[in-house]
Protein backbone atom coordinates (compact mmCIF):
# COMPACT_ATOMS: atom_id res chain seq x y z
CA UNK A 1 0.00 0.00 0.00
CA UNK A 2 1.12 3.58 -0.70
CA UNK A 3 -0.23 6.19 1.66
CA UNK A 4 -0.28 9.94 1.05
CA UNK A 5 0.10 12.34 3.99
CA UNK A 6 -0.62 16.08 4.02
CA UNK A 7 -0.84 18.91 6.56
CA UNK A 8 -3.17 21.85 5.82
CA UNK A 9 -4.30 25.16 7.31
CA UNK A 10 -2.47 27.13 10.01
CA UNK A 11 0.53 25.14 11.21
CA UNK A 12 0.73 24.03 14.82
CA UNK A 13 3.17 22.30 17.16
CA UNK A 14 2.84 18.51 16.92
CA UNK A 15 2.31 18.12 13.16
CA UNK A 16 5.72 16.48 12.74
CA UNK A 17 5.03 14.14 15.64
CA UNK A 18 1.94 12.83 13.78
CA UNK A 19 3.88 12.37 10.53
CA UNK A 20 6.65 10.51 12.37
CA UNK A 21 4.21 8.17 14.15
CA UNK A 22 2.23 7.41 10.97
CA UNK A 23 5.38 6.56 9.03
CA UNK A 24 7.11 4.66 11.85
CA UNK A 25 4.18 2.31 12.47
CA UNK A 26 3.15 2.15 8.82
CA UNK A 27 6.60 1.01 7.71
CA UNK A 28 7.59 -1.16 10.66
CA UNK A 29 4.29 -2.89 11.33
CA UNK A 30 2.51 -2.93 7.97
CA UNK A 31 5.33 -2.52 5.43
CA UNK A 32 3.61 0.47 3.76
CA UNK A 33 5.25 3.13 1.58
CA UNK A 34 4.54 6.83 2.05
CA UNK A 35 4.34 9.91 -0.12
CA UNK A 36 4.33 13.34 1.50
CA UNK A 37 2.17 15.94 -0.26
CA UNK A 38 3.51 19.48 0.07
CA UNK A 39 1.62 22.52 1.34
CA UNK A 40 -1.81 21.15 2.23
CA UNK A 41 -4.27 20.49 -0.60
CA UNK A 42 -1.91 22.32 -2.99
CA UNK A 43 0.26 19.16 -2.95
CA UNK A 44 -2.23 16.69 -4.43
CA UNK A 45 -3.69 19.46 -6.59
CA UNK A 46 -0.39 20.25 -8.29
CA UNK A 47 1.39 16.93 -7.76
CA UNK A 48 3.95 18.40 -5.31
CA UNK A 49 5.44 15.55 -3.31
CA UNK A 50 8.34 14.68 -1.05
CA UNK A 51 9.80 11.45 0.21
CA UNK A 52 8.51 10.19 3.55
CA UNK A 53 10.59 7.34 4.92
CA UNK A 54 11.92 6.23 8.28
CA UNK A 55 15.07 8.20 7.49
CA UNK A 56 13.37 11.45 6.42
CA UNK A 57 11.10 11.41 9.47
CA UNK A 58 13.81 10.82 12.08
CA UNK A 59 14.58 13.61 14.54
CA UNK A 60 11.42 15.58 13.81
CA UNK A 61 9.44 14.81 17.00
CA UNK A 62 10.35 18.05 18.82
CA UNK A 63 10.31 20.28 15.73
CA UNK A 64 7.54 22.84 15.39
CA UNK A 65 5.82 23.57 12.07
CA UNK A 66 5.53 20.83 9.48
CA UNK A 67 8.21 19.27 7.29
CA UNK A 68 5.51 18.96 4.60
CA UNK A 69 4.65 22.66 4.52
CA UNK A 70 1.09 23.96 4.73
CA UNK A 71 -1.32 26.27 2.94
CA UNK A 72 -4.94 27.29 2.97
CA UNK A 73 -5.58 26.01 -0.57
CA UNK A 74 -9.22 25.09 -1.20
CA UNK A 75 -9.50 22.66 -4.15
CA UNK A 76 -13.25 23.27 -4.33
CA UNK A 77 -12.52 26.90 -5.26
CA UNK A 78 -10.28 25.83 -8.15
CA UNK A 79 -11.57 24.79 -11.56
CA UNK A 80 -11.48 20.98 -11.87
CA UNK A 81 -9.73 20.90 -8.48
CA UNK A 82 -11.21 17.57 -7.42
CA UNK A 83 -10.45 15.90 -10.78
CA UNK A 84 -6.85 17.15 -10.58
CA UNK A 85 -6.48 15.73 -7.07
CA UNK A 86 -7.88 12.36 -8.14
CA UNK A 87 -5.58 12.29 -11.16
CA UNK A 88 -2.46 13.15 -9.14
CA UNK A 89 -3.30 10.60 -6.43
CA UNK A 90 -3.68 7.93 -9.12
CA UNK A 91 -0.41 9.02 -10.81
CA UNK A 92 1.47 8.72 -7.49
CA UNK A 93 -0.13 5.30 -6.90
CA UNK A 94 -1.82 6.44 -3.70
CA UNK A 95 -4.22 3.97 -2.07
CA UNK A 96 -5.25 6.16 0.86
CA UNK A 97 -4.68 9.64 2.23
CA UNK A 98 -4.11 10.86 5.79
CA UNK A 99 -5.14 14.53 6.07
CA UNK A 100 -3.91 16.34 9.17
CA UNK A 101 -5.75 19.61 9.65
CA UNK A 102 -8.42 21.75 11.20
CA UNK A 103 -11.91 22.82 10.15
CA UNK A 104 -11.01 23.78 6.57
CA UNK A 105 -8.64 20.90 5.74
CA UNK A 106 -10.96 18.31 7.25
CA UNK A 107 -13.97 19.97 5.59
CA UNK A 108 -12.28 19.35 2.22
CA UNK A 109 -11.35 15.79 3.32
CA UNK A 110 -15.00 15.10 4.18
CA UNK A 111 -16.17 16.24 0.75
CA UNK A 112 -13.45 14.20 -0.99
CA UNK A 113 -14.41 11.14 1.05
CA UNK A 114 -17.97 11.52 -0.25
CA UNK A 115 -16.49 11.63 -3.78
CA UNK A 116 -14.67 8.33 -3.32
CA UNK A 117 -11.21 9.35 -2.06
CA UNK A 118 -10.09 7.03 0.76
CA UNK A 119 -9.19 9.39 3.57
CA UNK A 120 -8.55 9.43 7.32
CA UNK A 121 -8.51 12.73 9.22
CA UNK A 122 -6.30 13.80 12.13
CA UNK A 123 -7.53 16.83 14.14
CA UNK A 124 -5.06 19.68 14.57
CA UNK A 125 -5.51 23.29 15.57
CA UNK A 126 -4.21 25.51 18.33
CA UNK A 127 -7.80 26.83 18.56
CA UNK A 128 -9.15 23.51 19.98
CA UNK A 129 -12.44 24.22 18.19
CA UNK A 130 -12.94 20.99 16.23
CA UNK A 131 -16.06 19.09 17.14
CA UNK A 132 -16.13 15.51 18.47
CA UNK A 133 -12.66 15.49 20.02
CA UNK A 134 -11.95 16.63 23.57
CA UNK A 135 -8.66 18.19 22.49
CA UNK A 136 -6.73 18.88 19.31
CA UNK A 137 -2.94 18.79 19.45
CA UNK A 138 -1.24 22.19 19.33
CA UNK A 139 -3.67 23.71 21.80
CA UNK A 140 -1.72 22.77 24.93
CA UNK A 141 1.49 24.25 23.53
CA UNK A 142 -0.13 27.57 22.63
CA UNK A 143 -1.82 27.82 26.01
CA UNK A 144 1.57 27.32 27.66
CA UNK A 145 3.16 29.97 25.43
CA UNK A 146 0.35 32.43 26.24
CA UNK A 147 0.53 31.61 29.96
CA UNK A 148 4.26 32.25 30.02
CA UNK A 149 3.71 35.58 28.25
CA UNK A 150 1.06 36.53 30.83
CA UNK A 151 3.41 35.59 33.70
CA UNK A 152 6.06 37.88 32.24
CA UNK A 153 3.59 40.70 31.61
CA UNK A 154 2.46 40.66 35.26
CA UNK A 155 5.84 41.86 36.52
CA UNK A 156 6.26 44.65 33.98
CA UNK A 157 2.62 45.76 34.43
CA UNK A 158 3.16 45.97 38.20
CA UNK A 159 6.43 47.89 37.86
CA UNK A 160 4.78 50.52 35.66
CA UNK A 161 1.29 50.52 37.25
CA UNK A 162 -0.17 49.84 33.83
CA UNK A 163 -3.03 47.76 32.54
CA UNK A 164 -1.77 45.29 29.96
CA UNK A 165 -4.05 43.76 27.37
CA UNK A 166 -2.90 40.46 25.84
CA UNK A 167 -4.53 39.53 22.52
CA UNK A 168 -4.44 35.81 21.79
CA UNK A 169 -5.71 33.77 18.83
CA UNK A 170 -9.26 32.46 18.60
CA UNK A 171 -11.64 33.71 15.93
CA UNK A 172 -14.87 32.16 17.13
CA UNK A 173 -13.73 30.02 20.07
CA UNK A 174 -12.09 31.41 23.19
CA UNK A 175 -10.30 28.24 24.38
CA UNK A 176 -6.79 29.72 24.31
CA UNK A 177 -7.94 32.90 26.05
CA UNK A 178 -9.87 30.99 28.72
CA UNK A 179 -7.17 28.47 29.54
CA UNK A 180 -4.22 30.87 29.42
CA UNK A 181 -6.20 33.51 31.30
CA UNK A 182 -7.10 31.11 34.11
CA UNK A 183 -3.57 29.68 34.23
CA UNK A 184 -2.03 33.16 34.16
CA UNK A 185 -4.31 34.75 36.77
CA UNK A 186 -5.82 37.36 34.45
CA UNK A 187 -7.91 40.23 35.82
CA UNK A 188 -10.45 39.38 33.15
CA UNK A 189 -10.83 37.11 30.14
CA UNK A 190 -12.79 38.10 27.04
CA UNK A 191 -13.90 35.45 24.54
CA UNK A 192 -15.86 35.51 21.25
CA UNK A 193 -18.69 33.43 22.74
CA UNK A 194 -19.72 36.11 25.27
CA UNK A 195 -19.97 39.78 24.22
CA UNK A 196 -18.20 42.04 26.70
CA UNK A 197 -19.07 45.36 28.32
CA UNK A 198 -16.24 47.91 28.21
CA UNK A 199 -17.58 49.52 31.39
CA UNK A 200 -17.45 46.19 33.22
CA UNK A 201 -13.87 45.62 32.01
CA UNK A 202 -12.94 49.08 33.34
CA UNK A 203 -14.49 48.21 36.73
CA UNK A 204 -12.35 45.05 36.88
CA UNK A 205 -9.27 47.05 35.86
CA UNK A 206 -9.85 49.57 38.64
CA UNK A 207 -10.54 46.96 41.28
CA UNK A 208 -7.34 45.06 40.38
CA UNK A 209 -5.36 48.30 40.75
CA UNK A 210 -7.04 48.91 44.14
CA UNK A 211 -5.90 45.48 45.35
CA UNK A 212 -2.30 46.59 44.79
CA UNK A 213 -1.76 44.60 41.60
CA UNK A 214 -1.76 45.59 37.94
CA UNK A 215 -4.45 44.10 35.70
CA UNK A 216 -3.75 41.77 32.79
CA UNK A 217 -6.70 41.51 30.41
CA UNK A 218 -6.66 38.46 28.14
CA UNK A 219 -8.73 38.93 25.01
CA UNK A 220 -9.33 36.56 22.10
CA UNK A 221 -8.83 38.15 18.67
CA UNK A 222 -12.50 37.45 17.85
CA UNK A 223 -13.98 38.93 21.05
CA UNK A 224 -16.86 41.35 20.45
CA UNK A 225 -17.90 44.39 22.50
CA UNK A 226 -21.58 44.55 23.45
CA UNK A 227 -22.26 47.48 21.16
CA UNK A 228 -19.77 46.79 18.40
CA UNK A 229 -18.51 44.27 15.87
CA UNK A 230 -15.55 41.96 15.38
CA UNK A 231 -12.51 44.03 14.30
CA UNK A 232 -10.94 42.96 11.01
CA UNK A 233 -7.63 43.98 9.44
CA UNK A 234 -9.15 44.57 5.99
CA UNK A 235 -11.97 43.25 3.86
CA UNK A 236 -9.99 40.47 2.14
CA UNK A 237 -11.06 36.84 2.55
CA UNK A 238 -8.91 33.70 2.31
CA UNK A 239 -9.84 30.67 0.14
CA UNK A 240 -12.17 29.42 2.88
CA UNK A 241 -13.89 32.80 3.29
CA UNK A 242 -12.18 33.84 6.56
CA UNK A 243 -11.44 37.49 7.29
CA UNK A 244 -8.15 38.53 8.92
CA UNK A 245 -8.83 39.62 12.47
CA UNK A 246 -6.78 42.31 14.09
CA UNK A 247 -7.02 45.22 16.45
CA UNK A 248 -9.46 44.36 19.24
CA UNK A 249 -6.68 44.40 21.88
CA UNK A 250 -5.45 47.82 20.84
CA UNK A 251 -9.01 49.14 20.65
CA UNK A 252 -9.68 47.91 24.19
CA UNK A 253 -6.49 49.52 25.55
CA UNK A 254 -7.60 52.87 24.15
CA UNK A 255 -11.02 52.46 25.76
CA UNK A 256 -9.45 51.58 29.13
CA UNK A 257 -7.16 54.63 29.01
CA UNK A 258 -10.01 56.93 28.02
CA UNK A 259 -12.42 55.63 30.67
CA UNK A 260 -10.12 54.99 33.66
CA UNK A 261 -7.28 57.44 33.05
CA UNK A 262 -4.80 54.58 33.65
CA UNK A 263 -2.10 53.84 31.14
CA UNK A 264 -2.90 50.74 29.10
CA UNK A 265 -0.82 48.86 26.50
CA UNK A 266 -1.40 45.88 24.27
CA UNK A 267 0.70 42.84 23.39
CA UNK A 268 -0.49 40.80 20.43
CA UNK A 269 0.97 37.29 20.67
CA UNK A 270 0.08 36.39 17.07
CA UNK A 271 2.04 33.59 15.42
CA UNK A 272 4.37 33.18 18.41
CA UNK A 273 1.52 31.01 19.74
CA UNK A 274 1.88 28.62 16.81
CA UNK A 275 5.65 28.37 16.53
CA UNK A 276 8.31 26.25 18.15
CA UNK A 277 8.54 22.94 19.89
CA UNK A 278 5.39 21.10 21.09
CA UNK A 279 4.69 20.49 24.79
CA UNK A 280 4.96 16.94 26.16
CA UNK A 281 1.14 16.67 26.13
CA UNK A 282 0.97 17.62 22.45
CA UNK A 283 3.84 15.30 21.50
CA UNK A 284 2.06 12.38 23.14
CA UNK A 285 -1.39 13.26 21.76
CA UNK A 286 -0.04 13.82 18.23
CA UNK A 287 1.91 10.55 18.39
CA UNK A 288 -1.15 8.59 19.55
CA UNK A 289 -3.29 10.21 16.82
CA UNK A 290 -0.68 9.20 14.22
CA UNK A 291 -0.51 5.59 15.45
CA UNK A 292 -4.29 5.24 15.44
CA UNK A 293 -4.67 6.95 12.03
CA UNK A 294 -2.43 4.42 10.31
CA UNK A 295 -4.25 1.56 12.05
CA UNK A 296 -7.53 2.96 10.69
CA UNK A 297 -5.99 2.92 7.20
CA UNK A 298 -4.82 -0.66 7.72
CA UNK A 299 -8.33 -1.70 8.75
CA UNK A 300 -9.82 0.10 5.73
CA UNK A 301 -12.02 2.22 8.02
CA UNK A 302 -12.08 5.30 5.78
CA UNK A 303 -14.10 8.50 6.17
CA UNK A 304 -13.12 8.61 9.85
CA UNK A 305 -11.19 10.96 12.10
CA UNK A 306 -9.15 9.90 15.10
CA UNK A 307 -10.29 11.78 18.20
CA UNK A 308 -9.57 12.07 21.90
CA UNK A 309 -12.47 11.01 24.12
CA UNK A 310 -11.37 11.20 27.72
CA UNK A 311 -8.02 9.42 27.60
CA UNK A 312 -9.02 7.05 24.79
CA UNK A 313 -8.31 7.55 21.08
CA UNK A 314 -11.65 7.02 19.37
CA UNK A 315 -12.62 6.89 15.69
CA UNK A 316 -15.48 9.17 14.69
CA UNK A 317 -17.13 10.03 11.36
CA UNK A 318 -14.98 12.63 9.58
CA UNK A 319 -18.05 14.74 8.85
CA UNK A 320 -18.78 15.11 12.57
CA UNK A 321 -15.54 17.08 13.09
CA UNK A 322 -16.81 20.05 11.12
CA UNK A 323 -20.55 19.69 11.72
CA UNK A 324 -20.35 22.56 14.20
CA UNK A 325 -17.64 24.54 15.94
CA UNK A 326 -16.70 23.40 19.45
CA UNK A 327 -16.97 26.68 21.32
CA UNK A 328 -16.47 27.39 25.03
CA UNK A 329 -19.64 26.55 27.00
CA UNK A 330 -20.90 29.73 28.64
CA UNK A 331 -21.14 27.97 32.05
CA UNK A 332 -17.46 27.07 31.85
CA UNK A 333 -16.55 30.68 31.08
CA UNK A 334 -18.75 31.91 33.95
CA UNK A 335 -16.80 29.69 36.39
CA UNK A 336 -13.71 31.80 35.75
CA UNK A 337 -15.51 35.11 36.50
CA UNK A 338 -14.92 34.70 40.24
CA UNK A 339 -11.30 35.69 39.57
CA UNK A 340 -12.14 38.81 37.55
CA UNK A 341 -11.35 42.20 39.02
O1 LIG B 1 -6.80 28.45 12.83
C1 LIG B 1 -5.62 28.69 13.47
C2 LIG B 1 -5.30 30.16 13.55
O2 LIG B 1 -4.08 30.25 14.23
C3 LIG B 1 -6.37 31.05 14.18
O3 LIG B 1 -6.37 31.07 15.58
C4 LIG B 1 -6.05 32.39 13.61
O4 LIG B 1 -7.17 33.22 13.59
C5 LIG B 1 -5.58 32.06 12.23
O5 LIG B 1 -5.12 30.73 12.27
C6 LIG B 1 -4.50 32.95 11.70
O6 LIG B 1 -4.34 32.68 10.37
P1 LIG B 1 -3.02 32.91 9.49
O7 LIG B 1 -2.30 31.62 9.47
O8 LIG B 1 -3.55 33.23 8.16
O9 LIG B 1 -2.24 33.97 10.13
XYZ file of C-alpha atoms and ligand atoms in Angstrom:
357
model
C 0.000 0.000 0.000
C 1.116 3.582 -0.701
C -0.231 6.185 1.657
C -0.282 9.943 1.047
C 0.105 12.341 3.991
C -0.624 16.079 4.022
C -0.838 18.906 6.558
C -3.167 21.854 5.824
C -4.297 25.165 7.308
C -2.473 27.130 10.006
C 0.527 25.135 11.208
C 0.727 24.033 14.816
C 3.172 22.296 17.156
C 2.844 18.509 16.924
C 2.307 18.120 13.157
C 5.717 16.483 12.742
C 5.026 14.136 15.642
C 1.937 12.830 13.779
C 3.880 12.374 10.534
C 6.655 10.509 12.371
C 4.215 8.169 14.150
C 2.232 7.414 10.971
C 5.384 6.557 9.033
C 7.112 4.663 11.852
C 4.181 2.313 12.466
C 3.152 2.147 8.819
C 6.602 1.006 7.705
C 7.586 -1.157 10.660
C 4.290 -2.888 11.327
C 2.511 -2.927 7.974
C 5.326 -2.522 5.425
C 3.613 0.472 3.765
C 5.249 3.133 1.581
C 4.537 6.827 2.050
C 4.338 9.908 -0.123
C 4.327 13.343 1.503
C 2.171 15.944 -0.264
C 3.507 19.481 0.067
C 1.619 22.517 1.336
C -1.806 21.155 2.234
C -4.266 20.494 -0.604
C -1.906 22.321 -2.991
C 0.261 19.158 -2.953
C -2.225 16.689 -4.434
C -3.692 19.462 -6.587
C -0.390 20.246 -8.287
C 1.393 16.931 -7.758
C 3.946 18.397 -5.307
C 5.439 15.552 -3.314
C 8.339 14.683 -1.047
C 9.802 11.455 0.210
C 8.506 10.194 3.545
C 10.587 7.338 4.920
C 11.923 6.228 8.283
C 15.074 8.197 7.490
C 13.368 11.455 6.420
C 11.102 11.414 9.471
C 13.809 10.820 12.082
C 14.584 13.613 14.544
C 11.417 15.582 13.807
C 9.439 14.813 16.998
C 10.347 18.049 18.820
C 10.307 20.281 15.735
C 7.539 22.842 15.392
C 5.824 23.569 12.069
C 5.534 20.830 9.480
C 8.208 19.271 7.286
C 5.511 18.963 4.598
C 4.650 22.662 4.523
C 1.093 23.962 4.735
C -1.322 26.273 2.937
C -4.944 27.293 2.973
C -5.577 26.013 -0.575
C -9.219 25.087 -1.199
C -9.499 22.659 -4.148
C -13.253 23.269 -4.325
C -12.518 26.896 -5.262
C -10.280 25.830 -8.152
C -11.567 24.786 -11.555
C -11.475 20.977 -11.867
C -9.734 20.898 -8.484
C -11.215 17.574 -7.416
C -10.447 15.901 -10.785
C -6.849 17.151 -10.583
C -6.480 15.731 -7.072
C -7.882 12.360 -8.138
C -5.578 12.288 -11.163
C -2.462 13.148 -9.136
C -3.302 10.604 -6.430
C -3.677 7.926 -9.119
C -0.407 9.018 -10.809
C 1.467 8.718 -7.490
C -0.125 5.297 -6.900
C -1.825 6.438 -3.696
C -4.220 3.965 -2.069
C -5.254 6.159 0.856
C -4.682 9.636 2.230
C -4.109 10.865 5.786
C -5.140 14.530 6.067
C -3.914 16.344 9.170
C -5.749 19.607 9.646
C -8.425 21.751 11.202
C -11.906 22.820 10.153
C -11.008 23.778 6.573
C -8.641 20.902 5.735
C -10.959 18.306 7.254
C -13.966 19.968 5.594
C -12.284 19.345 2.224
C -11.354 15.793 3.324
C -15.001 15.100 4.181
C -16.172 16.242 0.745
C -13.449 14.197 -0.989
C -14.414 11.136 1.047
C -17.972 11.515 -0.254
C -16.492 11.632 -3.785
C -14.669 8.326 -3.318
C -11.212 9.348 -2.061
C -10.093 7.033 0.763
C -9.193 9.392 3.566
C -8.551 9.431 7.321
C -8.505 12.727 9.218
C -6.303 13.800 12.130
C -7.531 16.825 14.144
C -5.061 19.678 14.572
C -5.506 23.290 15.571
C -4.211 25.510 18.326
C -7.799 26.827 18.556
C -9.148 23.506 19.976
C -12.439 24.217 18.191
C -12.943 20.990 16.232
C -16.061 19.088 17.136
C -16.133 15.507 18.471
C -12.665 15.487 20.019
C -11.949 16.633 23.571
C -8.657 18.195 22.489
C -6.735 18.883 19.314
C -2.944 18.786 19.455
C -1.237 22.186 19.331
C -3.672 23.705 21.799
C -1.722 22.767 24.927
C 1.491 24.253 23.534
C -0.130 27.565 22.625
C -1.824 27.821 26.009
C 1.572 27.324 27.662
C 3.155 29.974 25.432
C 0.349 32.431 26.239
C 0.530 31.608 29.960
C 4.260 32.250 30.019
C 3.715 35.579 28.252
C 1.065 36.530 30.835
C 3.412 35.586 33.703
C 6.056 37.876 32.235
C 3.592 40.700 31.610
C 2.460 40.658 35.264
C 5.836 41.856 36.520
C 6.260 44.648 33.978
C 2.623 45.759 34.434
C 3.156 45.971 38.196
C 6.426 47.887 37.859
C 4.778 50.517 35.661
C 1.294 50.523 37.255
C -0.165 49.841 33.828
C -3.033 47.765 32.538
C -1.768 45.291 29.956
C -4.050 43.764 27.368
C -2.899 40.463 25.841
C -4.531 39.533 22.518
C -4.444 35.813 21.794
C -5.712 33.773 18.831
C -9.263 32.463 18.602
C -11.644 33.708 15.933
C -14.872 32.156 17.133
C -13.726 30.020 20.073
C -12.087 31.405 23.187
C -10.302 28.237 24.383
C -6.792 29.721 24.309
C -7.941 32.905 26.054
C -9.873 30.993 28.715
C -7.173 28.468 29.545
C -4.220 30.867 29.421
C -6.201 33.512 31.299
C -7.096 31.113 34.113
C -3.569 29.681 34.233
C -2.026 33.163 34.159
C -4.314 34.751 36.772
C -5.824 37.361 34.446
C -7.909 40.235 35.817
C -10.455 39.379 33.147
C -10.830 37.115 30.141
C -12.790 38.101 27.045
C -13.897 35.447 24.538
C -15.859 35.510 21.252
C -18.690 33.432 22.740
C -19.723 36.111 25.271
C -19.965 39.782 24.216
C -18.203 42.044 26.698
C -19.072 45.355 28.316
C -16.239 47.906 28.208
C -17.576 49.524 31.391
C -17.448 46.193 33.224
C -13.870 45.616 32.006
C -12.944 49.079 33.340
C -14.486 48.214 36.734
C -12.347 45.046 36.875
C -9.274 47.053 35.863
C -9.852 49.571 38.642
C -10.540 46.961 41.285
C -7.340 45.065 40.382
C -5.364 48.297 40.750
C -7.036 48.913 44.141
C -5.903 45.483 45.350
C -2.298 46.589 44.794
C -1.758 44.605 41.602
C -1.761 45.589 37.939
C -4.455 44.100 35.702
C -3.754 41.775 32.792
C -6.697 41.507 30.414
C -6.663 38.456 28.144
C -8.730 38.934 25.010
C -9.331 36.559 22.098
C -8.833 38.153 18.668
C -12.495 37.452 17.845
C -13.985 38.933 21.049
C -16.856 41.350 20.449
C -17.901 44.389 22.502
C -21.584 44.549 23.447
C -22.262 47.484 21.163
C -19.768 46.787 18.405
C -18.514 44.265 15.871
C -15.547 41.962 15.377
C -12.512 44.026 14.301
C -10.942 42.963 11.007
C -7.633 43.979 9.444
C -9.150 44.574 5.990
C -11.967 43.254 3.856
C -9.993 40.466 2.136
C -11.061 36.836 2.550
C -8.913 33.702 2.313
C -9.837 30.667 0.136
C -12.171 29.424 2.882
C -13.893 32.796 3.288
C -12.185 33.839 6.559
C -11.440 37.490 7.286
C -8.150 38.532 8.917
C -8.832 39.617 12.471
C -6.775 42.314 14.093
C -7.020 45.225 16.448
C -9.463 44.359 19.235
C -6.681 44.396 21.882
C -5.449 47.822 20.842
C -9.008 49.140 20.647
C -9.677 47.911 24.189
C -6.490 49.522 25.552
C -7.602 52.865 24.155
C -11.020 52.464 25.763
C -9.452 51.580 29.130
C -7.161 54.631 29.014
C -10.008 56.930 28.021
C -12.420 55.632 30.669
C -10.116 54.986 33.657
C -7.280 57.440 33.049
C -4.805 54.581 33.653
C -2.098 53.837 31.144
C -2.901 50.741 29.096
C -0.817 48.864 26.503
C -1.401 45.884 24.266
C 0.697 42.837 23.395
C -0.494 40.797 20.427
C 0.967 37.291 20.674
C 0.085 36.387 17.073
C 2.042 33.591 15.424
C 4.368 33.175 18.411
C 1.519 31.006 19.738
C 1.882 28.616 16.806
C 5.651 28.373 16.535
C 8.310 26.251 18.155
C 8.542 22.945 19.890
C 5.393 21.103 21.090
C 4.691 20.493 24.786
C 4.958 16.944 26.158
C 1.145 16.670 26.129
C 0.970 17.622 22.449
C 3.838 15.297 21.498
C 2.057 12.377 23.139
C -1.389 13.256 21.760
C -0.039 13.821 18.234
C 1.911 10.546 18.394
C -1.150 8.595 19.553
C -3.285 10.207 16.823
C -0.678 9.195 14.223
C -0.511 5.595 15.450
C -4.294 5.244 15.442
C -4.668 6.948 12.033
C -2.427 4.416 10.309
C -4.254 1.555 12.050
C -7.534 2.959 10.694
C -5.994 2.924 7.196
C -4.824 -0.664 7.723
C -8.329 -1.697 8.754
C -9.825 0.105 5.734
C -12.020 2.221 8.024
C -12.079 5.303 5.781
C -14.099 8.496 6.166
C -13.121 8.608 9.847
C -11.190 10.960 12.098
C -9.150 9.902 15.104
C -10.286 11.777 18.196
C -9.570 12.074 21.905
C -12.474 11.005 24.117
C -11.370 11.201 27.723
C -8.024 9.418 27.601
C -9.019 7.050 24.788
C -8.306 7.548 21.085
C -11.648 7.024 19.366
C -12.615 6.889 15.690
C -15.480 9.174 14.694
C -17.131 10.033 11.364
C -14.980 12.627 9.583
C -18.054 14.739 8.851
C -18.779 15.112 12.571
C -15.544 17.080 13.091
C -16.809 20.049 11.118
C -20.552 19.689 11.715
C -20.348 22.561 14.204
C -17.642 24.540 15.937
C -16.705 23.404 19.453
C -16.970 26.684 21.323
C -16.468 27.395 25.029
C -19.643 26.548 26.998
C -20.904 29.731 28.636
C -21.140 27.975 32.054
C -17.458 27.068 31.846
C -16.549 30.683 31.077
C -18.747 31.910 33.951
C -16.803 29.690 36.393
C -13.708 31.798 35.746
C -15.511 35.107 36.499
C -14.924 34.700 40.242
C -11.302 35.687 39.570
C -12.141 38.814 37.545
C -11.352 42.198 39.024
O -6.797 28.452 12.826
C -5.623 28.692 13.468
C -5.303 30.164 13.551
O -4.079 30.248 14.233
C -6.368 31.046 14.184
O -6.367 31.066 15.583
C -6.046 32.392 13.611
O -7.167 33.225 13.587
C -5.581 32.056 12.232
O -5.124 30.727 12.265
C -4.503 32.952 11.703
O -4.339 32.679 10.373
P -3.025 32.905 9.489
O -2.295 31.617 9.473
O -3.545 33.225 8.163
O -2.240 33.971 10.128
